[in-house]
Short mmCIF file of the C-alpha atoms (twelve columns), coordinates in Angstrom:
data_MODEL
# 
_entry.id   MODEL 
# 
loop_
_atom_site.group_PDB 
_atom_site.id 
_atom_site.type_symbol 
_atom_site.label_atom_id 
_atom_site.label_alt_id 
_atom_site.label_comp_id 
_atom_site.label_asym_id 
_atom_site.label_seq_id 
_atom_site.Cartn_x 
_atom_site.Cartn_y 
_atom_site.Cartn_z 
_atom_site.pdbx_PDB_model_num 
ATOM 1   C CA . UNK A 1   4.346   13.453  -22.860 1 
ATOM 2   C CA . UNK A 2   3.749   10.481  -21.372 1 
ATOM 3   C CA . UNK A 3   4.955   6.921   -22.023 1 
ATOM 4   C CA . UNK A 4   2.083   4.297   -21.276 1 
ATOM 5   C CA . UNK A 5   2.895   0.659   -20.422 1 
ATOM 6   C CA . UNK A 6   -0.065  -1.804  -19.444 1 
ATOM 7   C CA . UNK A 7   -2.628  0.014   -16.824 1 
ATOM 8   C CA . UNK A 8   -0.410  2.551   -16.354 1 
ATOM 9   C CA . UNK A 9   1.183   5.678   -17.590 1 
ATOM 10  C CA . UNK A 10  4.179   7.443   -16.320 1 
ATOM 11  C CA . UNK A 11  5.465   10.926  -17.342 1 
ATOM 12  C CA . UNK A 12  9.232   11.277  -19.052 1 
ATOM 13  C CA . UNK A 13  9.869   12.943  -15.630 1 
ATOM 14  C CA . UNK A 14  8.731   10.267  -14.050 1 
ATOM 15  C CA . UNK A 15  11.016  7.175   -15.774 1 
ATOM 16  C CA . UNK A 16  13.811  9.259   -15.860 1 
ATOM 17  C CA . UNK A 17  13.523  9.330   -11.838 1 
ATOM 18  C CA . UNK A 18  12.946  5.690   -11.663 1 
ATOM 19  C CA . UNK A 19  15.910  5.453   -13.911 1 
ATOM 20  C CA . UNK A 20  18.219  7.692   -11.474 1 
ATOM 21  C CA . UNK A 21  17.384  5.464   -8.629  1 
ATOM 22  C CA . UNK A 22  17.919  2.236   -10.311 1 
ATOM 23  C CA . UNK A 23  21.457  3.589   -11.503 1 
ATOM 24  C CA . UNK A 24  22.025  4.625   -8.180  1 
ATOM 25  C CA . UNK A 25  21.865  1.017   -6.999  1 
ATOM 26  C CA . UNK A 26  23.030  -0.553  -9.860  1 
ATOM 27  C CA . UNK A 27  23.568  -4.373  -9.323  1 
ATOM 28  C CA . UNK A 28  24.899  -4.116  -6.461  1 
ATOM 29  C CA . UNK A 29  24.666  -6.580  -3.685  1 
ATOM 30  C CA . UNK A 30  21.914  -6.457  -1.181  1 
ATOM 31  C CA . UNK A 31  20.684  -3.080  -3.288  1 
ATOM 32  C CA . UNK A 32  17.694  -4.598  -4.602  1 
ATOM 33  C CA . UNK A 33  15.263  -4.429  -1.438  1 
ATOM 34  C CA . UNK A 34  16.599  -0.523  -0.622  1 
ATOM 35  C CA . UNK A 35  16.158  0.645   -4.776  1 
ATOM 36  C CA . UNK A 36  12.507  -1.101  -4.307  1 
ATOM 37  C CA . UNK A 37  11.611  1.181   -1.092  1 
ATOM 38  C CA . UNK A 38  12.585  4.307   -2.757  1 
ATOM 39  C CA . UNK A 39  10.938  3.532   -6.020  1 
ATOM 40  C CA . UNK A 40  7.704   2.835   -3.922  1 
ATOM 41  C CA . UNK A 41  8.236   5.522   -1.945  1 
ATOM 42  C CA . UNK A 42  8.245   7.690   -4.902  1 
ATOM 43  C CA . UNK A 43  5.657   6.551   -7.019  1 
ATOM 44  C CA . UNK A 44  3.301   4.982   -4.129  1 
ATOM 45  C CA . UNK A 45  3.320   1.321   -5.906  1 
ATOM 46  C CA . UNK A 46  5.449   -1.162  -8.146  1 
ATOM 47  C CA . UNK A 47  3.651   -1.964  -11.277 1 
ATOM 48  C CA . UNK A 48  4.925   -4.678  -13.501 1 
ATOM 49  C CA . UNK A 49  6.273   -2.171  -16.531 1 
ATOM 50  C CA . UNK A 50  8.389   -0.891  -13.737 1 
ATOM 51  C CA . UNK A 51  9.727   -4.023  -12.849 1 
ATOM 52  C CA . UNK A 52  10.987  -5.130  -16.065 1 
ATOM 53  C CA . UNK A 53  12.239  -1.830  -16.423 1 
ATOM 54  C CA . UNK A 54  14.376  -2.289  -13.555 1 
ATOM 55  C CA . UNK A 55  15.221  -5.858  -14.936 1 
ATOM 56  C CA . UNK A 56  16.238  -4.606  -18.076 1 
ATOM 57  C CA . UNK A 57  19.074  -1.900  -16.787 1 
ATOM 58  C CA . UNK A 58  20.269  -4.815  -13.799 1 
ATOM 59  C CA . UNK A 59  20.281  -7.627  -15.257 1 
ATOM 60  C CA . UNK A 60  18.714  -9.048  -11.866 1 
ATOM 61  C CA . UNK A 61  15.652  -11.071 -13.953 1 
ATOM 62  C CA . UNK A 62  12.306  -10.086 -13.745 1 
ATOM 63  C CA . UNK A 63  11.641  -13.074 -11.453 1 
ATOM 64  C CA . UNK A 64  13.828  -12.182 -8.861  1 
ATOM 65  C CA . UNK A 65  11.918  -8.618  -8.584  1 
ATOM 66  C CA . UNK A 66  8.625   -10.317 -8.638  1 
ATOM 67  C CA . UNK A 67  9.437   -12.717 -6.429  1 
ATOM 68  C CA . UNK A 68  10.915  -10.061 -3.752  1 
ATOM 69  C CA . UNK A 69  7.543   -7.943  -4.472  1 
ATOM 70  C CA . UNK A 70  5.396   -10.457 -3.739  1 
ATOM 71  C CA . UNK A 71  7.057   -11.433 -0.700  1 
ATOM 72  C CA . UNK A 72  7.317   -8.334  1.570   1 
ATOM 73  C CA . UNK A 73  3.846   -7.369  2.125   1 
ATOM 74  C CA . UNK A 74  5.348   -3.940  2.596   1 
ATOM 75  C CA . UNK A 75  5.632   -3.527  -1.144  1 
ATOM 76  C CA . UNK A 76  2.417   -3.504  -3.295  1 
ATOM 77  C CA . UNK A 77  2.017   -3.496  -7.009  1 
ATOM 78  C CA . UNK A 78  -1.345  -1.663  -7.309  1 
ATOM 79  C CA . UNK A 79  -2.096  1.575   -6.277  1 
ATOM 80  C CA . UNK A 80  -2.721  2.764   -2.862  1 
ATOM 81  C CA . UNK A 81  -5.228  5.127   -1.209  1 
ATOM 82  C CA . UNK A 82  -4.050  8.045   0.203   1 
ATOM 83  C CA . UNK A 83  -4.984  6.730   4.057   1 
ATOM 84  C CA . UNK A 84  -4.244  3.404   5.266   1 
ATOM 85  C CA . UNK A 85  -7.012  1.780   7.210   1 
ATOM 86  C CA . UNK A 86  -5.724  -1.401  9.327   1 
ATOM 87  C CA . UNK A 87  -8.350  -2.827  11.606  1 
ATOM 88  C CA . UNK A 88  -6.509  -5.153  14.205  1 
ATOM 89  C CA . UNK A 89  -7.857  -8.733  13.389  1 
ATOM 90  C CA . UNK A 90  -6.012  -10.502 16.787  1 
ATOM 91  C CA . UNK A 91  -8.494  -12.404 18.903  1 
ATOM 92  C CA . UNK A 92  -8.895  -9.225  21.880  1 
ATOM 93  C CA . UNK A 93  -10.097 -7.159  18.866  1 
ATOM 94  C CA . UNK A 94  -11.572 -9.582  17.151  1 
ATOM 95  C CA . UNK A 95  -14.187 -10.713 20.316  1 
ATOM 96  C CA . UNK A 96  -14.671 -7.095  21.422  1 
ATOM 97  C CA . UNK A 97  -16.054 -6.078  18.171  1 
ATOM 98  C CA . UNK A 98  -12.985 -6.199  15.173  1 
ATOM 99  C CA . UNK A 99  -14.909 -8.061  12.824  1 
ATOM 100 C CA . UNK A 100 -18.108 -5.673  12.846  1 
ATOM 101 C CA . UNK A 101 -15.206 -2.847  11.856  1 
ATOM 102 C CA . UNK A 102 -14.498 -5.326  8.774   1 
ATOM 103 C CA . UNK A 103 -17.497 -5.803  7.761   1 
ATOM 104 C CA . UNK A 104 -18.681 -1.959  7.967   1 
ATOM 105 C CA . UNK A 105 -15.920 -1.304  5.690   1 
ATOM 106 C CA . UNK A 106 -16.423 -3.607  3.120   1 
ATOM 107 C CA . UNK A 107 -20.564 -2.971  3.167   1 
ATOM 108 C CA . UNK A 108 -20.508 0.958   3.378   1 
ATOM 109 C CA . UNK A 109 -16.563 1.500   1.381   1 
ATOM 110 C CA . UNK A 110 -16.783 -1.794  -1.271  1 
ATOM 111 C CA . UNK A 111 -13.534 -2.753  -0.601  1 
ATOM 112 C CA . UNK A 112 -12.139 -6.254  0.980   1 
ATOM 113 C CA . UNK A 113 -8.835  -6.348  2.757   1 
ATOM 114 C CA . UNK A 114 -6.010  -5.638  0.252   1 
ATOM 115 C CA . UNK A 115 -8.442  -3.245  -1.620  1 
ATOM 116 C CA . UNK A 116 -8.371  0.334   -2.322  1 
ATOM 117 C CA . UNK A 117 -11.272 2.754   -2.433  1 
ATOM 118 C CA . UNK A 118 -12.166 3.527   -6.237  1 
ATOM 119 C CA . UNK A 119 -11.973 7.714   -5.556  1 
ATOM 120 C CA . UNK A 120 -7.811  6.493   -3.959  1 
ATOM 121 C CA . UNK A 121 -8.815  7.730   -0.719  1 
ATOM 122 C CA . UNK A 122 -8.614  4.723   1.749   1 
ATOM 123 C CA . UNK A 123 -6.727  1.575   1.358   1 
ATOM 124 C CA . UNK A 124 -7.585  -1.392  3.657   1 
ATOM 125 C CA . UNK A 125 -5.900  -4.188  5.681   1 
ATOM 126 C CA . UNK A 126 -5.941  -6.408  8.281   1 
ATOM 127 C CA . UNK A 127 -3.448  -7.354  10.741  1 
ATOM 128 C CA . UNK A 128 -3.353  -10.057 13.226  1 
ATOM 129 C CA . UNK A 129 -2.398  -7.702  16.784  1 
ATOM 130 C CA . UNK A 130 -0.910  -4.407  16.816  1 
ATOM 131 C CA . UNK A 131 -0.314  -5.375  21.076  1 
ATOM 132 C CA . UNK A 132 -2.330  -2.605  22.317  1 
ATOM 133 C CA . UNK A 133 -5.088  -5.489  23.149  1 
ATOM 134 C CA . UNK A 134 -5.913  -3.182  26.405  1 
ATOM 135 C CA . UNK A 135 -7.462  -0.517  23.480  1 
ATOM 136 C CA . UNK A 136 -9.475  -3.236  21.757  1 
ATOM 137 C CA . UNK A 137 -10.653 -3.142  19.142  1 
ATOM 138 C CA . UNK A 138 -7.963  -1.060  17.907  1 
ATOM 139 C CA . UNK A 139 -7.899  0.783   14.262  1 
ATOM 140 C CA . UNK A 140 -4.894  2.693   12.975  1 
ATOM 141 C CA . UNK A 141 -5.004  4.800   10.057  1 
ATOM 142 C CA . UNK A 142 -2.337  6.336   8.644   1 
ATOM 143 C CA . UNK A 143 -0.048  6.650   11.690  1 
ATOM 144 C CA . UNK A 144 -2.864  7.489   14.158  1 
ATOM 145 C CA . UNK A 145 -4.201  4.495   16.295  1 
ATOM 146 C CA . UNK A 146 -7.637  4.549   17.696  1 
ATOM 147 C CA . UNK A 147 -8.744  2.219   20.460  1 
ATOM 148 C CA . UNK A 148 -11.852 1.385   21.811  1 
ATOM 149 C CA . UNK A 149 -13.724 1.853   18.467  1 
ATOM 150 C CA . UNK A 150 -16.884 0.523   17.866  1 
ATOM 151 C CA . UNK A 151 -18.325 -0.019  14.155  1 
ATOM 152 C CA . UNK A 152 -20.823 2.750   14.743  1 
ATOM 153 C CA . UNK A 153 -17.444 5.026   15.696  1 
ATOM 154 C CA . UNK A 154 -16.196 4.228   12.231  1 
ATOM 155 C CA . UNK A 155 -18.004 6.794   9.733   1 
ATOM 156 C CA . UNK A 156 -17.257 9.602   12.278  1 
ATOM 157 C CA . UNK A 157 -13.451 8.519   12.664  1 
ATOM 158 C CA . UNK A 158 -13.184 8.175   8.552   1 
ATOM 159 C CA . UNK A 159 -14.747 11.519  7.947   1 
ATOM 160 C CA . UNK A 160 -11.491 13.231  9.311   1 
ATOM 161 C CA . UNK A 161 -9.394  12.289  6.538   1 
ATOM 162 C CA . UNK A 162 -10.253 13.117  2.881   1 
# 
């Protein structure tokens, strides 16, 4: 069965999980940034519903969580794709052909930076330099970097990952 809150819907396995790692932290100090990573790193995102349920068995307020969310751009409160697509947007890539990338991607894919692809299989950033400006333009996705890519490389590159 599953319990739905907002957008979302979790399974009973699921909260009781969240619940496991949230009493593993308690309200402990300096726990809150650690119990967000492993939330996120089990479910892939932090929705609202699973902020306030971490409010509600803390006692840390909802603001506090939101406010620590919002923050780190390593945590995200929407879904994710299942590949990470970060063109480099520093001025090397940028000149030598960064911003064609960007704009390929959000023409041929329909997402913007921050976006993820409707079918959850790419999600898409910017970054200002990864310092590899030698490769420029670079693109890494997932943990792979590519230099030297050209917008016309980009359909060829993506097709590897599904």
């Amino acid at each position: 069965e599953c319990i739905e809150s907002n957008d979302f819907k979790f399974s009973e396995e699921q909260w009781s999980r969240i619940d496991e790692i949230i009493d593993s932290y308690g309200n402990k100090p300096g726990g809150l940034i650690p119990m967000l990573e492993k939330i996120q790193f089990y479910l892939g995102f932090l929705p609202v519903p699973v902020q306030e349920r971490i409010s509600e068995k803390t006692g840390i307020p909802e603001s506090k969580i939101y406010g620590v969310v919002s923050f780190y751009s390593f945590f995200t409160m929407t879904p994710r794709g299942r590949h990470r697509i970060q063109v480099c947007m520093g001025t090397a890539c940028y000149v030598k052909g960064g911003k064609k990338i960007v704009e390929k991607i959000e023409e041929e894919y329909g997402i913007k930076p921050g976006e993820s692809t409707e079918d959850k299989r790419f999600t898409f950033e910017t970054a200002r330099c990864f310092g590899a400006c030698g490769l420029a333009p670079v693109v890494i996705i997932d943990d792979k970097v590519y230099g030297k890519v050209q917008a016309e490389d980009l359909d060829k590159i993506l097709n590897e990952y599904k």
